[in-house]
CSV table of C-alpha atoms in Angstrom, one decimal:
chain,number,residue,atom,x,y,z
A,1,MET,CA,-26.2,134.3,19.9
A,2,SER,CA,-28.5,135.1,17.0
A,3,ASP,CA,-30.9,138.0,17.3
A,4,ARG,CA,-32.8,139.8,14.6
A,5,ILE,CA,-34.0,143.1,15.9
A,6,GLU,CA,-35.5,145.6,13.5
A,7,ILE,CA,-37.8,148.6,13.2
A,8,LEU,CA,-39.4,148.5,9.8
A,9,SER,CA,-41.7,150.8,7.8
A,10,THR,CA,-42.9,147.9,5.7
A,11,PRO,CA,-45.4,145.1,6.5
A,12,LEU,CA,-44.1,142.5,9.0
A,13,SER,CA,-43.9,138.8,8.2
A,14,VAL,CA,-44.8,136.4,11.0
A,15,TYR,CA,-43.4,133.7,8.7
A,16,ASP,CA,-40.0,135.3,8.4
A,17,ALA,CA,-39.7,135.9,12.1
A,18,GLU,CA,-40.7,132.3,12.8
A,19,GLN,CA,-38.3,130.9,10.2
A,20,PHE,CA,-35.5,133.0,11.6
A,21,VAL,CA,-35.7,131.3,15.0
A,22,VAL,CA,-35.9,127.7,13.7
A,23,ASP,CA,-33.0,125.8,15.1
A,24,LEU,CA,-32.1,122.1,15.3
A,25,GLN,CA,-31.8,122.4,19.1
A,26,ALA,CA,-35.2,124.0,19.4
A,27,GLY,CA,-38.0,121.9,20.9
A,28,GLY,CA,-40.3,124.9,21.3
A,29,ILE,CA,-40.9,128.1,19.4
A,30,CYS,CA,-43.3,130.7,20.6
A,31,VAL,CA,-44.3,133.6,18.3
A,32,PHE,CA,-46.4,136.6,19.3
A,33,SER,CA,-48.0,138.9,16.8
A,34,GLY,CA,-49.6,142.2,18.1
A,35,ASN,CA,-52.2,143.4,15.6
A,36,THR,CA,-54.3,146.5,15.1
A,37,ARG,CA,-57.7,145.6,16.5
A,38,ALA,CA,-61.0,146.9,15.1
A,39,GLU,CA,-62.5,149.2,17.5
A,40,THR,CA,-65.3,151.7,17.9
A,41,SER,CA,-64.9,154.7,20.2
A,42,SER,CA,-67.4,155.5,22.9
A,43,ASP,CA,-68.8,158.2,20.6
A,44,GLY,CA,-69.2,155.8,17.7
A,45,ARG,CA,-66.1,156.5,15.6
A,46,GLU,CA,-64.5,153.5,13.8
A,47,LEU,CA,-60.8,152.8,14.0
A,48,VAL,CA,-59.1,152.3,10.6
A,49,ALA,CA,-55.4,152.1,11.6
A,50,LEU,CA,-52.7,152.8,14.1
A,51,ASP,CA,-49.8,155.2,13.1
A,52,TYR,CA,-46.6,154.2,14.8
A,53,GLU,CA,-43.6,156.4,15.4
A,54,ALA,CA,-40.3,155.3,16.9
A,55,TYR,CA,-37.2,157.0,18.3
A,56,ALA,CA,-35.4,154.4,16.2
A,57,ASP,CA,-31.9,154.8,17.6
A,58,MET,CA,-33.1,154.5,21.1
A,59,ALA,CA,-35.7,151.9,20.5
A,60,LEU,CA,-33.2,149.6,18.8
A,61,ARG,CA,-30.7,150.1,21.6
A,62,GLN,CA,-33.5,149.3,24.1
A,63,LEU,CA,-34.7,146.2,22.2
A,64,ASN,CA,-31.1,144.8,22.0
A,65,GLU,CA,-30.7,145.4,25.7
A,66,LEU,CA,-34.0,143.7,26.4
A,67,ALA,CA,-33.0,140.7,24.3
A,68,GLY,CA,-29.8,140.5,26.4
A,69,ARG,CA,-31.9,140.5,29.6
A,70,ALA,CA,-34.1,137.7,28.2
A,71,ARG,CA,-31.0,135.7,27.4
A,72,GLU,CA,-29.8,136.1,30.9
A,73,ARG,CA,-33.1,134.6,32.2
A,74,TRP,CA,-33.9,131.9,29.7
A,75,PRO,CA,-31.7,129.6,27.5
A,76,ILE,CA,-32.8,131.2,24.2
A,77,LEU,CA,-31.4,129.8,21.0
A,78,LYS,CA,-32.6,132.5,18.6
A,79,LEU,CA,-34.9,135.4,18.8
A,80,ALA,CA,-36.5,138.0,16.5
A,81,ILE,CA,-38.2,141.3,17.4
A,82,LEU,CA,-39.8,143.2,14.6
A,83,HIS,CA,-41.7,146.5,15.1
A,84,ARG,CA,-43.5,148.6,12.6
A,85,THR,CA,-43.5,152.3,12.1
A,86,GLY,CA,-46.0,154.2,9.9
A,87,ARG,CA,-49.6,153.2,9.2
A,88,VAL,CA,-50.8,149.7,10.4
A,89,ALA,CA,-54.3,148.9,9.2
A,90,VAL,CA,-56.8,146.9,11.3
A,91,GLY,CA,-55.9,143.2,11.1
A,92,GLU,CA,-52.2,143.9,10.4
A,93,PRO,CA,-49.3,143.2,12.8
A,94,SER,CA,-47.4,146.1,14.4
A,95,VAL,CA,-45.1,143.9,16.3
A,96,VAL,CA,-43.9,140.3,15.9
A,97,ILE,CA,-41.7,138.5,18.4
A,98,ALA,CA,-40.4,134.9,18.0
A,99,VAL,CA,-38.3,132.9,20.4
A,100,SER,CA,-36.8,129.4,20.1
A,101,CYS,CA,-35.7,127.4,23.1
A,102,GLY,CA,-35.0,123.8,24.0
A,103,HIS,CA,-38.3,123.5,25.8
A,104,ARG,CA,-41.7,125.1,25.5
A,105,ALA,CA,-42.0,126.7,29.0
A,106,GLU,CA,-38.9,128.8,28.4
A,107,ALA,CA,-40.1,129.9,24.9
A,108,PHE,CA,-43.5,131.0,26.2
A,109,GLU,CA,-42.0,132.9,29.2
A,110,ALA,CA,-39.3,134.6,27.2
A,111,CYS,CA,-41.7,135.7,24.4
A,112,ARG,CA,-44.2,137.0,27.0
A,113,PHE,CA,-41.4,138.9,28.8
A,114,LEU,CA,-40.2,140.5,25.6
A,115,ILE,CA,-43.6,141.9,24.6
A,116,ASP,CA,-44.5,143.0,28.1
A,117,GLU,CA,-41.2,144.9,28.5
A,118,LEU,CA,-41.4,146.3,25.0
A,119,LYS,CA,-44.8,147.8,25.7
A,120,ARG,CA,-43.6,149.2,29.1
A,121,ASP,CA,-40.4,150.8,28.1
A,122,VAL,CA,-39.4,151.1,24.5
A,123,ALA,CA,-39.5,154.5,22.7
A,124,ILE,CA,-42.3,153.9,20.3
A,125,TRP,CA,-45.7,155.6,20.2
A,126,LYS,CA,-49.0,155.0,18.4
A,127,LYS,CA,-51.7,157.3,17.2
A,128,GLU,CA,-55.3,156.1,16.6
A,129,VAL,CA,-56.5,157.0,13.2
A,130,TRP,CA,-60.3,157.2,13.0
A,131,LYS,CA,-62.5,156.8,9.9
A,132,SER,CA,-63.7,160.4,10.5
A,133,GLY,CA,-60.2,161.5,9.7
A,134,ASP,CA,-59.1,162.7,13.2
A,135,ALA,CA,-56.3,161.0,15.0
A,136,THR,CA,-55.4,160.8,18.7
A,137,TRP,CA,-52.1,159.9,20.3
A,138,VAL,CA,-52.1,157.0,22.8
A,139,HIS,CA,-50.1,158.0,25.9
B,1,MET,CA,-23.0,174.9,24.8
B,2,LYS,CA,-25.2,173.3,22.1
B,3,VAL,CA,-27.6,170.5,22.9
B,4,SER,CA,-29.7,168.8,20.3
B,5,ILE,CA,-33.3,168.3,21.2
B,6,LYS,CA,-35.7,165.6,19.8
B,7,LEU,CA,-39.4,165.7,20.3
B,8,PHE,CA,-41.8,162.9,19.6
B,9,ALA,CA,-45.5,162.0,19.2
B,10,ILE,CA,-47.9,164.4,21.0
B,11,VAL,CA,-45.1,166.7,22.1
B,12,ARG,CA,-43.7,167.0,18.6
B,13,ASP,CA,-47.2,167.7,17.2
B,14,ARG,CA,-47.9,170.4,19.9
B,15,ALA,CA,-44.6,172.0,19.5
B,16,GLY,CA,-44.8,171.8,15.7
B,17,VAL,CA,-41.1,170.8,15.5
B,18,ALA,CA,-39.3,167.5,15.7
B,19,ASP,CA,-35.7,168.6,16.1
B,20,LEU,CA,-34.1,171.7,17.4
B,21,THR,CA,-30.9,172.9,19.0
B,22,LEU,CA,-30.8,174.7,22.4
B,23,ASP,CA,-27.9,177.0,23.3
B,24,LEU,CA,-27.5,176.5,27.1
B,25,PRO,CA,-25.2,177.9,29.7
B,26,ALA,CA,-22.5,175.6,31.2
B,27,GLY,CA,-24.0,173.7,34.2
B,28,ALA,CA,-27.5,173.5,32.7
B,29,THR,CA,-29.5,170.4,33.8
B,30,ILE,CA,-32.2,168.6,31.9
B,31,ALA,CA,-34.7,170.3,34.1
B,32,PHE,CA,-33.3,173.7,33.0
B,33,ALA,CA,-33.6,172.7,29.3
B,34,ALA,CA,-37.2,171.4,29.9
B,35,ASP,CA,-38.1,174.8,31.4
B,36,LEU,CA,-36.7,176.5,28.4
B,37,LEU,CA,-38.7,174.2,26.0
B,38,ALA,CA,-41.9,175.0,28.0
B,39,LYS,CA,-41.3,178.7,27.5
B,40,LYS,CA,-40.4,178.4,23.9
B,41,TYR,CA,-43.4,176.1,23.1
B,42,PRO,CA,-46.2,176.9,25.6
B,43,ALA,CA,-48.4,174.2,24.0
B,44,ILE,CA,-46.2,171.5,25.5
B,45,GLU,CA,-45.9,172.9,29.0
B,46,THR,CA,-48.8,171.0,30.6
B,47,PHE,CA,-47.7,167.8,29.0
B,48,LEU,CA,-44.0,167.9,30.0
B,49,PRO,CA,-44.5,166.7,33.6
B,50,ARG,CA,-45.8,163.4,32.1
B,51,CYS,CA,-42.7,162.9,30.0
B,52,ALA,CA,-39.5,161.1,30.7
B,53,PHE,CA,-36.1,162.2,29.2
B,54,ALA,CA,-33.4,160.3,27.4
B,55,LEU,CA,-29.9,161.6,27.2
B,56,ASN,CA,-27.8,160.1,24.4
B,57,LEU,CA,-30.4,157.3,23.9
B,58,GLU,CA,-30.7,156.3,27.6
B,59,TYR,CA,-33.4,157.2,30.1
B,60,THR,CA,-32.0,159.6,32.8
B,61,SER,CA,-33.2,161.8,35.6
B,62,ILE,CA,-34.0,165.5,35.1
B,63,SER,CA,-31.3,166.5,37.5
B,64,GLU,CA,-28.6,165.2,35.1
B,65,LEU,CA,-26.1,167.8,33.8
B,66,LEU,CA,-25.9,168.5,30.1
B,67,LYS,CA,-22.8,168.9,28.1
B,68,ASP,CA,-22.0,170.3,24.7
B,69,GLY,CA,-23.1,167.9,21.8
B,70,ASP,CA,-25.6,165.9,23.9
B,71,GLU,CA,-28.8,164.6,22.3
B,72,LEU,CA,-31.7,165.1,24.7
B,73,ALA,CA,-35.0,163.5,23.8
B,74,VAL,CA,-38.4,164.2,25.4
B,75,ILE,CA,-40.1,160.9,25.8
B,76,PRO,CA,-43.9,161.0,26.2
B,77,PRO,CA,-45.5,157.9,27.8
B,78,VAL,CA,-44.7,155.1,25.4
B,79,SER,CA,-47.4,153.1,23.6
B,80,GLY,CA,-45.6,150.7,21.3
B,81,GLY,CA,-46.6,147.1,20.7
C,1,MET,CA,-66.6,129.9,16.7
C,2,SER,CA,-63.9,129.0,14.2
C,3,ASP,CA,-61.6,126.1,15.0
C,4,ARG,CA,-59.2,124.3,12.6
C,5,ILE,CA,-58.2,121.0,14.3
C,6,GLU,CA,-56.4,118.5,12.2
C,7,ILE,CA,-54.1,115.5,12.4
C,8,LEU,CA,-51.9,115.4,9.3
C,9,SER,CA,-49.4,113.1,7.8
C,10,THR,CA,-47.8,115.9,5.8
C,11,PRO,CA,-45.5,118.8,6.9
C,12,LEU,CA,-47.2,121.4,9.1
C,13,SER,CA,-47.2,125.1,8.2
C,14,VAL,CA,-46.8,127.6,11.0
C,15,TYR,CA,-47.8,130.2,8.4
C,16,ASP,CA,-51.1,128.6,7.6
C,17,ALA,CA,-52.0,128.2,11.2
C,18,GLU,CA,-51.2,131.8,12.0
C,19,GLN,CA,-53.1,133.1,8.9
C,20,PHE,CA,-56.1,131.0,9.9
C,21,VAL,CA,-56.5,132.8,13.2
C,22,VAL,CA,-56.0,136.3,11.9
C,23,ASP,CA,-59.1,138.3,12.8
C,24,LEU,CA,-60.0,142.0,12.6
C,25,GLN,CA,-61.0,141.8,16.3
C,26,ALA,CA,-57.6,140.3,17.3
C,27,GLY,CA,-55.1,142.4,19.2
C,28,GLY,CA,-52.9,139.4,20.1
C,29,ILE,CA,-52.0,136.2,18.3
C,30,CYS,CA,-49.9,133.5,20.0
C,31,VAL,CA,-48.4,130.7,18.0
C,32,PHE,CA,-46.6,127.7,19.4
C,33,SER,CA,-44.6,125.3,17.3
C,34,GLY,CA,-43.2,122.1,18.9
C,35,ASN,CA,-40.3,120.7,16.9
C,36,THR,CA,-38.1,117.6,16.9
C,37,ARG,CA,-35.0,118.6,18.8
C,38,ALA,CA,-31.6,117.3,18.0
C,39,GLU,CA,-30.5,115.0,20.7
C,40,THR,CA,-27.7,112.5,21.6
C,41,SER,CA,-28.6,109.6,23.9
C,42,SER,CA,-26.5,108.9,27.0
C,43,ASP,CA,-24.8,106.1,25.0
C,44,GLY,CA,-23.9,108.5,22.1
C,45,ARG,CA,-26.6,107.7,19.6
C,46,GLU,CA,-27.9,110.6,17.5
C,47,LEU,CA,-31.6,111.3,17.1
C,48,VAL,CA,-32.7,111.7,13.4
C,49,ALA,CA,-36.5,112.0,13.8
C,50,LEU,CA,-39.6,111.3,15.8
C,51,ASP,CA,-42.2,108.9,14.5
C,52,TYR,CA,-45.7,109.9,15.5
C,53,GLU,CA,-48.8,107.7,15.8
C,54,ALA,CA,-52.3,108.8,16.7
C,55,TYR,CA,-55.5,107.2,17.5
C,56,ALA,CA,-57.0,109.7,15.2
C,57,ASP,CA,-60.7,109.4,15.9
C,58,MET,CA,-60.1,109.8,19.6
C,59,ALA,CA,-57.4,112.4,19.3
C,60,LEU,CA,-59.6,114.6,17.2
C,61,ARG,CA,-62.5,114.3,19.6
C,62,GLN,CA,-60.2,115.1,22.5
C,63,LEU,CA,-58.7,118.1,20.7
C,64,ASN,CA,-62.1,119.5,19.9
C,65,GLU,CA,-63.2,119.0,23.5
C,66,LEU,CA,-60.0,120.7,24.6
C,67,ALA,CA,-60.7,123.7,22.3
C,68,GLY,CA,-64.1,123.9,23.9
C,69,ARG,CA,-62.6,124.0,27.4
C,70,ALA,CA,-60.2,126.8,26.3
C,71,ARG,CA,-63.1,128.8,24.8
C,72,GLU,CA,-64.9,128.6,28.2
C,73,ARG,CA,-61.9,130.0,29.9
C,74,TRP,CA,-60.7,132.7,27.5
C,75,PRO,CA,-62.4,134.9,24.9
C,76,ILE,CA,-60.8,133.2,21.9
C,77,LEU,CA,-61.6,134.5,18.4
C,78,LYS,CA,-60.1,131.7,16.3
C,79,LEU,CA,-57.8,128.8,17.0
C,80,ALA,CA,-55.9,126.2,15.1
C,81,ILE,CA,-54.4,122.9,16.4
C,82,LEU,CA,-52.4,120.9,13.9
C,83,HIS,CA,-50.6,117.7,14.8
C,84,ARG,CA,-48.4,115.4,12.7
C,85,THR,CA,-48.3,111.7,12.3
C,86,GLY,CA,-45.5,109.8,10.7
C,87,ARG,CA,-41.8,110.8,10.6
C,88,VAL,CA,-40.9,114.3,11.8
C,89,ALA,CA,-37.2,115.1,11.2
C,90,VAL,CA,-35.0,117.1,13.5
C,91,GLY,CA,-36.0,120.8,13.1
C,92,GLU,CA,-39.5,120.1,11.8
C,93,PRO,CA,-42.7,120.8,13.7
C,94,SER,CA,-44.8,118.0,15.1
C,95,VAL,CA,-47.4,120.3,16.5
C,96,VAL,CA,-48.6,123.8,15.8
C,97,ILE,CA,-51.1,125.8,17.9
C,98,ALA,CA,-52.3,129.3,17.0
C,99,VAL,CA,-54.8,131.4,19.1
C,100,SER,CA,-56.1,134.8,18.4
C,101,CYS,CA,-57.7,137.0,21.2
C,102,GLY,CA,-58.6,140.6,21.8
C,103,HIS,CA,-55.6,141.0,24.1
C,104,ARG,CA,-52.2,139.3,24.4
C,105,ALA,CA,-52.5,137.8,27.9
C,106,GLU,CA,-55.4,135.7,26.9
C,107,ALA,CA,-53.7,134.6,23.7
C,108,PHE,CA,-50.6,133.5,25.6
C,109,GLU,CA,-52.5,131.7,28.3
C,110,ALA,CA,-54.9,129.9,26.0
C,111,CYS,CA,-52.1,128.7,23.7
C,112,ARG,CA,-50.0,127.5,26.7
C,113,PHE,CA,-53.0,125.7,28.1
C,114,LEU,CA,-53.7,123.9,24.8
C,115,ILE,CA,-50.2,122.6,24.3
C,116,ASP,CA,-49.9,121.5,28.0
C,117,GLU,CA,-53.2,119.7,27.9
C,118,LEU,CA,-52.5,118.1,24.5
C,119,LYS,CA,-49.3,116.6,25.8
C,120,ARG,CA,-50.9,115.4,29.0
C,121,ASP,CA,-54.0,113.7,27.6
C,122,VAL,CA,-54.3,113.3,23.8
C,123,ALA,CA,-54.0,109.8,22.2
C,124,ILE,CA,-50.8,110.4,20.3
C,125,TRP,CA,-47.5,108.7,20.8
C,126,LYS,CA,-44.0,109.2,19.6
C,127,LYS,CA,-41.1,106.9,18.9
C,128,GLU,CA,-37.5,108.1,18.9
C,129,VAL,CA,-35.7,107.1,15.7
C,130,TRP,CA,-31.9,106.9,16.1
C,131,LYS,CA,-29.2,107.2,13.5
C,132,SER,CA,-28.1,103.6,14.4
C,133,GLY,CA,-31.5,102.5,13.0
C,134,ASP,CA,-33.1,101.4,16.3
C,135,ALA,CA,-36.2,103.1,17.6
C,136,THR,CA,-37.7,103.5,21.1
C,137,TRP,CA,-41.2,104.4,22.1
C,138,VAL,CA,-41.6,107.4,24.5
C,139,HIS,CA,-44.1,106.4,27.2
D,1,MET,CA,-70.8,89.6,22.2
D,2,LYS,CA,-68.1,91.0,20.0
D,3,VAL,CA,-65.8,93.9,21.0
D,4,SER,CA,-63.4,95.5,18.7
D,5,ILE,CA,-59.9,96.0,20.2
D,6,LYS,CA,-57.4,98.6,19.2
D,7,LEU,CA,-53.7,98.5,20.2
D,8,PHE,CA,-51.2,101.4,19.8
D,9,ALA,CA,-47.5,102.2,20.0
D,10,ILE,CA,-45.5,99.9,22.2
D,11,VAL,CA,-48.5,97.7,23.0
D,12,ARG,CA,-49.2,97.2,19.3
D,13,ASP,CA,-45.6,96.5,18.5
D,14,ARG,CA,-45.3,93.9,21.3
D,15,ALA,CA,-48.6,92.2,20.5
D,16,GLY,CA,-47.7,92.3,16.8
D,17,VAL,CA,-51.3,93.3,15.9
D,18,ALA,CA,-53.2,96.7,15.7
D,19,ASP,CA,-56.8,95.6,15.5
D,20,LEU,CA,-58.6,92.5,16.7
D,21,THR,CA,-62.0,91.3,17.8
D,22,LEU,CA,-62.7,89.6,21.1
D,23,ASP,CA,-65.6,87.4,21.7
D,24,LEU,CA,-66.7,88.1,25.3
D,25,PRO,CA,-69.4,86.7,27.6
D,26,ALA,CA,-72.2,89.1,28.5
D,27,GLY,CA,-71.3,91.1,31.6
D,28,ALA,CA,-67.6,91.2,30.8
D,29,THR,CA,-65.8,94.3,32.0
D,30,ILE,CA,-62.8,96.1,30.6
D,31,ALA,CA,-60.7,94.4,33.2
D,32,PHE,CA,-61.9,91.0,32.0
D,33,ALA,CA,-61.0,91.9,28.4
D,34,ALA,CA,-57.6,93.2,29.5
D,35,ASP,CA,-56.9,89.8,31.2
D,36,LEU,CA,-57.8,88.0,28.1
D,37,LEU,CA,-55.5,90.2,26.0
D,38,ALA,CA,-52.6,89.6,28.5
D,39,LYS,CA,-53.2,85.8,28.1
D,40,LYS,CA,-53.4,86.1,24.3
D,41,TYR,CA,-50.3,88.3,24.0
D,42,PRO,CA,-48.0,87.6,26.9
D,43,ALA,CA,-45.5,90.2,25.6
D,44,ILE,CA,-47.9,93.0,26.7
D,45,GLU,CA,-48.8,91.7,30.1
D,46,THR,CA,-46.2,93.6,32.1
D,47,PHE,CA,-47.0,96.8,30.3
D,48,LEU,CA,-50.8,96.7,30.6
D,49,PRO,CA,-50.9,98.0,34.2
D,50,ARG,CA,-49.3,101.3,32.8
D,51,CYS,CA,-52.1,101.7,30.2
D,52,ALA,CA,-55.4,103.5,30.3
D,53,PHE,CA,-58.5,102.3,28.3
D,54,ALA,CA,-60.8,104.2,26.0
D,55,LEU,CA,-64.2,102.9,25.3
D,56,ASN,CA,-65.8,104.3,22.2
D,57,LEU,CA,-63.2,107.1,22.0
D,58,GLU,CA,-63.5,108.2,25.7
D,59,TYR,CA,-61.2,107.4,28.7
D,60,THR,CA,-63.0,105.1,31.1
D,61,SER,CA,-62.4,102.9,34.1
D,62,ILE,CA,-61.5,99.2,33.9
D,63,SER,CA,-64.6,98.3,35.9
D,64,GLU,CA,-66.8,99.5,33.0
D,65,LEU,CA,-69.1,96.9,31.5
D,66,LEU,CA,-68.7,96.2,27.8
D,67,LYS,CA,-71.5,95.7,25.3
D,68,ASP,CA,-71.7,94.2,21.8
D,69,GLY,CA,-70.2,96.4,19.1
D,70,ASP,CA,-68.0,98.4,21.5
D,71,GLU,CA,-64.6,99.7,20.5
D,72,LEU,CA,-62.1,99.3,23.2
D,73,ALA,CA,-58.6,100.9,22.9
D,74,VAL,CA,-55.6,100.2,25.0
D,75,ILE,CA,-53.9,103.6,25.6
D,76,PRO,CA,-50.2,103.5,26.6
D,77,PRO,CA,-49.0,106.6,28.4
D,78,VAL,CA,-49.3,109.4,25.7
D,79,SER,CA,-46.4,111.3,24.4
D,80,GLY,CA,-47.8,113.7,21.7
D,81,GLY,CA,-46.6,117.2,21.2
């Protein structure tokens, strides 16, 4: 069992996550990167970044538990879950998940499961930061 | 007994504080602590019903009993990812 | 419309594929890497590599048509499909697919669709190369 | 008329040739060309029924008529990815 699960205040590397899960037994690797998307609010304000905050002790515990649930369902070789805190500019990744499995179906399903569950449950919050200077929590 | 309280995101912003300690009577539940927080920080009162609670890093129900040294976190609806 | 579709005889870079699809409008990027998996045959021979051969003119035409079908079904921002020819050692990628979309569900579905259809239809063949020196076409 | 033939993977290995040109009578179909290939390269005969055919880079049926200058490829079951 080889998991890399981290909450980081520095830019995430999709490359590092993917390289971490490379394995001689892996036929399929699925990597998901969730990025801050350019957006304009209904009243014409432009989004410049998302500010992420985590209850790190809890979030890490939850992510490890989530990885364990994924391993019970799919024959995962290696997995990485990286999540940002702090300011993530438009175009930059806030979360990167990489999963390697013997076969592709399992890798896709496990990766999708991990991001869906992460978003549903894990103690992390984001605030939209607008060009105008104001900021709004997403809840 | 003393319970350590952690506030996050909108609740932290509205209360103006991230960490505090509540001095609670024996037998106090999470619901009791939440009522006390609402009185102490009226700005979070309307938002608290939308929040979950984590006791020592795990989600739990508001009827749970607290004990000395616990860490109780107010968890607004999450929006990670 | 921005597609990078290539058949290459040199090592594939998951990083390049992912960077190619980064887009300010992208909330979700899904990357799939299909690698040569270590294997032992029923009679105890060890796999050392897969040798890929493509009918390149046809395969490129098919991959471009496939990309078009994916774009009809999902709001894809950018996509990359890279496939190797020649010898791909155990642990190395033979195919890399990257898709960026506004939202994650679309990115996962389009990426999965592309690899499934590629394997079903595209004029590429592989030969298993065993440590013993013999090689067998996979058909 | 002259039709350019391309063989791949196991079919190419068994025939021992990757590219050749067939001289075919007007009105010849892909099936006709396939029969000729089977006679010319007996080692591929048993495998041909498992193959598809691509005419000028697109899959097509064996009843399709050929014309001068066509490129006909024998496509063994694919195994890319």
